[in-house]
Amino acid sequence: MNSEFNTILEKKKFDHGDIVTLLKSDDEQAGFLYRKASEVKEKHLGNVVHLRGLIEYSNICGKNCLYCGVRRVNHLIERYTLKDEEVLAAVRKAHKLNFGSVAIQAGENVSPAFTDNVESLIRAIRKETNNEIGITLSLGEQSSEVYRRWFDAGAHRYLLRIEASAIDLYRKVHPDDNMHDYNRRIECLKALQDTGYQTGTGVMIGLPYQTIDNLADDIIFMRDFDIDMCGMGPFIEHSDTPLGINGTDNLFLKARFGLTLRMIAIIRIVMKDINIVASTAMQAVDPAGREKAILCGANIIMPNLTPERYRPNYRIYENKPGYKEINEENISGLNLNLIPGATIGFGTWGDPVHYKRRRTET
Ligand code: SAM
Ligand code: SF4
């Protein structure tokens, strides 16, 4: 059985059936999968973990995704938007600590006041850091014009998860209205690529109704879309949301964690030189979750730089970690003993090698 499994691992290109087999691997087989993914990462990118200082800029959101604690109709959280000076203080901290990049994330807000302010903040971040810090955005669906303005202002990466690449599943985990339109999400991803962003997407793993076939198709979707960055994590229930109302089944959560490791390893083997995030949601399920993701092929982490008092109001799922300030003695917060040979990419942007290759080949 293991020789059959290893034959699949050696294939140049996986088909849907191969990916299903890899996803269904038992723990012993998964060991081979992880080792292969780690070798691929080492060969193409080395063993460097890049940092994106995460700034959760605002929890004001116009959307109502059925899984997310920040959804518009959740009145149990206090809404906030950081003041410009608070964002810039977090950026200065990132710069001083030698982070290569910051990532600005927020609920979806398409108001001109918001989009204009983001544009001026991007310019201010550039100025404040002498263009030394990279800027990733994760601010949801916006018009092509807004994406262009933010790009021209100096942002160069954008993370917009497709969440579920199968349209029927996407519809089951979002309200059935014009604000949550699958085709619009795809158009936004295309607009981001066309604008010139290093473009990232990803899915949640373990969503209700999701099948292993869906996950295999998610991998194929990301490959065919030729993404530069991938952010995936386990779905974690939030009790104040329609998909979390029945609480969490911890056994199933553990299974989602294992599936996420397999998804990370597979996408690493399929898309050798993209950047892959070891998500905070992995750490929410297992204290060593991010280290395990790095061992399976991930190479990015996003330590939280949001001012502490706002963090409880950016609780997208239960038990979200990162409520404490960064420990300056160990900025990444990683237990490096668990990931032998890994180093932290201080002071470098850590752009995806895939992006550079994609742009020179087209
Ligand atoms: N509003 C922007 C968007 O949706 O693209 C960015 C912020 S949103 C909070 C970032 C990501 O959080 C989403 O893409 C989604 O995958 C993830 N997320 C939301 N609720 C979650 C949950 N219950 N479990 C795990 N991840 C979740
Ligand atoms: Fe808003 Fe993003 Fe949460 Fe959806 S996932 S409700 S868009 S913050």
PDB file of C-alpha atoms and ligand atoms in Angstrom, residues 58 60-61 63 65-70 104-109 137-141 158-163 174 185 202-205 207 231-238 241 243 256 281 314-318, ligand 1:
ATOM      1  CA  SER A  58     -11.218  47.359  11.458  1.00  0.00           C
ATOM      2  CA  ILE A  60     -16.655  46.875  10.541  1.00  0.00           C
ATOM      3  CA  CYS A  61     -18.016  44.533   7.901  1.00  0.00           C
ATOM      4  CA  LYS A  63     -21.055  41.066   4.939  1.00  0.00           C
ATOM      5  CA  CYS A  65     -20.637  35.131   5.984  1.00  0.00           C
ATOM      6  CA  LEU A  66     -22.335  32.320   7.907  1.00  0.00           C
ATOM      7  CA  TYR A  67     -19.108  31.177   9.603  1.00  0.00           C
ATOM      8  CA  CYS A  68     -17.521  34.427  10.792  1.00  0.00           C
ATOM      9  CA  GLY A  69     -17.813  36.122  14.187  1.00  0.00           C
ATOM     10  CA  VAL A  70     -17.241  39.549  12.639  1.00  0.00           C
ATOM     11  CA  ILE A 104      -3.525  44.993   6.879  1.00  0.00           C
ATOM     12  CA  GLN A 105      -6.721  42.999   7.361  1.00  0.00           C
ATOM     13  CA  ALA A 106     -10.302  44.118   8.008  1.00  0.00           C
ATOM     14  CA  GLY A 107     -13.949  43.381   7.526  1.00  0.00           C
ATOM     15  CA  GLU A 108     -15.297  44.290   4.122  1.00  0.00           C
ATOM     16  CA  ASN A 109     -16.013  47.996   3.815  1.00  0.00           C
ATOM     17  CA  LEU A 137      -3.750  43.708   2.101  1.00  0.00           C
ATOM     18  CA  SER A 138      -6.702  41.513   2.999  1.00  0.00           C
ATOM     19  CA  LEU A 139      -9.675  43.836   2.716  1.00  0.00           C
ATOM     20  CA  GLY A 140     -12.190  41.754   0.814  1.00  0.00           C
ATOM     21  CA  GLU A 141     -14.010  42.456  -2.442  1.00  0.00           C
ATOM     22  CA  TYR A 158      -3.470  40.810  -1.653  1.00  0.00           C
ATOM     23  CA  LEU A 159      -5.046  37.863   0.097  1.00  0.00           C
ATOM     24  CA  LEU A 160      -8.654  37.051  -0.831  1.00  0.00           C
ATOM     25  CA  ARG A 161      -9.672  33.535   0.055  1.00  0.00           C
ATOM     26  CA  ILE A 162     -12.142  31.863  -2.271  1.00  0.00           C
ATOM     27  CA  GLU A 163     -13.246  30.070   0.942  1.00  0.00           C
ATOM     28  CA  HIS A 174     -22.861  32.318   2.584  1.00  0.00           C
ATOM     29  CA  ARG A 185     -15.334  36.720  -5.837  1.00  0.00           C
ATOM     30  CA  GLY A 202      -7.256  29.742   0.013  1.00  0.00           C
ATOM     31  CA  VAL A 203     -10.059  27.864   1.665  1.00  0.00           C
ATOM     32  CA  MET A 204     -11.332  26.844   5.059  1.00  0.00           C
ATOM     33  CA  ILE A 205     -11.005  23.155   5.794  1.00  0.00           C
ATOM     34  CA  LEU A 207     -16.650  23.439   6.606  1.00  0.00           C
ATOM     35  CA  GLY A 231      -3.710  30.935   3.135  1.00  0.00           C
ATOM     36  CA  MET A 232      -5.701  27.974   4.408  1.00  0.00           C
ATOM     37  CA  GLY A 233      -6.850  26.990   7.846  1.00  0.00           C
ATOM     38  CA  PRO A 234      -9.322  24.798   9.663  1.00  0.00           C
ATOM     39  CA  PHE A 235     -12.846  26.122   9.979  1.00  0.00           C
ATOM     40  CA  ILE A 236     -13.449  26.777  13.686  1.00  0.00           C
ATOM     41  CA  GLU A 237     -16.956  27.350  14.993  1.00  0.00           C
ATOM     42  CA  HIS A 238     -18.027  30.631  16.520  1.00  0.00           C
ATOM     43  CA  THR A 241     -22.817  32.472  13.946  1.00  0.00           C
ATOM     44  CA  LEU A 243     -22.577  27.623  11.297  1.00  0.00           C
ATOM     45  CA  ARG A 256      -9.750  19.097  10.336  1.00  0.00           C
ATOM     46  CA  ALA A 281      -6.216  29.034  13.187  1.00  0.00           C
ATOM     47  CA  TYR A 314     -11.681  40.705  16.090  1.00  0.00           C
ATOM     48  CA  ARG A 315     -12.701  37.232  17.202  1.00  0.00           C
ATOM     49  CA  ILE A 316     -13.593  35.520  13.919  1.00  0.00           C
ATOM     50  CA  TYR A 317     -13.724  32.098  15.635  1.00  0.00           C
ATOM     51  CA  GLU A 318     -13.656  30.712  19.199  1.00  0.00           C
TER      52      GLU A 318
HETATM   53  N1  SAM B   1     -13.027  40.408   5.316  1.00  0.00           N
HETATM   54  C1  SAM B   1     -11.936  39.947   4.552  1.00  0.00           C
HETATM   55  C2  SAM B   1     -12.310  38.685   3.794  1.00  0.00           C
HETATM   56  O1  SAM B   1     -13.292  38.066   4.125  1.00  0.00           O
HETATM   57  O2  SAM B   1     -11.592  38.378   2.836  1.00  0.00           O
HETATM   58  C3  SAM B   1     -10.692  39.679   5.387  1.00  0.00           C
HETATM   59  C4  SAM B   1     -10.895  39.330   6.821  1.00  0.00           C
HETATM   60  S1  SAM B   1     -11.635  37.737   7.107  1.00  0.00           S
HETATM   61  C5  SAM B   1     -11.858  37.729   8.833  1.00  0.00           C
HETATM   62  C6  SAM B   1     -10.221  36.661   6.896  1.00  0.00           C
HETATM   63  C7  SAM B   1     -10.515  35.192   6.794  1.00  0.00           C
HETATM   64  O3  SAM B   1     -10.987  34.700   8.044  1.00  0.00           O
HETATM   65  C8  SAM B   1     -11.585  34.763   5.837  1.00  0.00           C
HETATM   66  O4  SAM B   1     -11.097  34.728   4.523  1.00  0.00           O
HETATM   67  C9  SAM B   1     -12.001  33.393   6.370  1.00  0.00           C
HETATM   68  O5  SAM B   1     -11.441  32.332   5.632  1.00  0.00           O
HETATM   69  C10 SAM B   1     -11.433  33.389   7.791  1.00  0.00           C
HETATM   70  N2  SAM B   1     -12.476  32.999   8.761  1.00  0.00           N
HETATM   71  C11 SAM B   1     -13.636  33.633   9.033  1.00  0.00           C
HETATM   72  N3  SAM B   1     -14.367  32.941   9.901  1.00  0.00           N
HETATM   73  C12 SAM B   1     -13.674  31.823  10.209  1.00  0.00           C
HETATM   74  C13 SAM B   1     -13.912  30.686  11.046  1.00  0.00           C
HETATM   75  N4  SAM B   1     -15.040  30.577  11.738  1.00  0.00           N
HETATM   76  N5  SAM B   1     -12.970  29.719  11.108  1.00  0.00           N
HETATM   77  C14 SAM B   1     -11.813  29.843  10.408  1.00  0.00           C
HETATM   78  N6  SAM B   1     -11.535  30.883   9.607  1.00  0.00           N
HETATM   79  C15 SAM B   1     -12.451  31.861   9.489  1.00  0.00           C
END
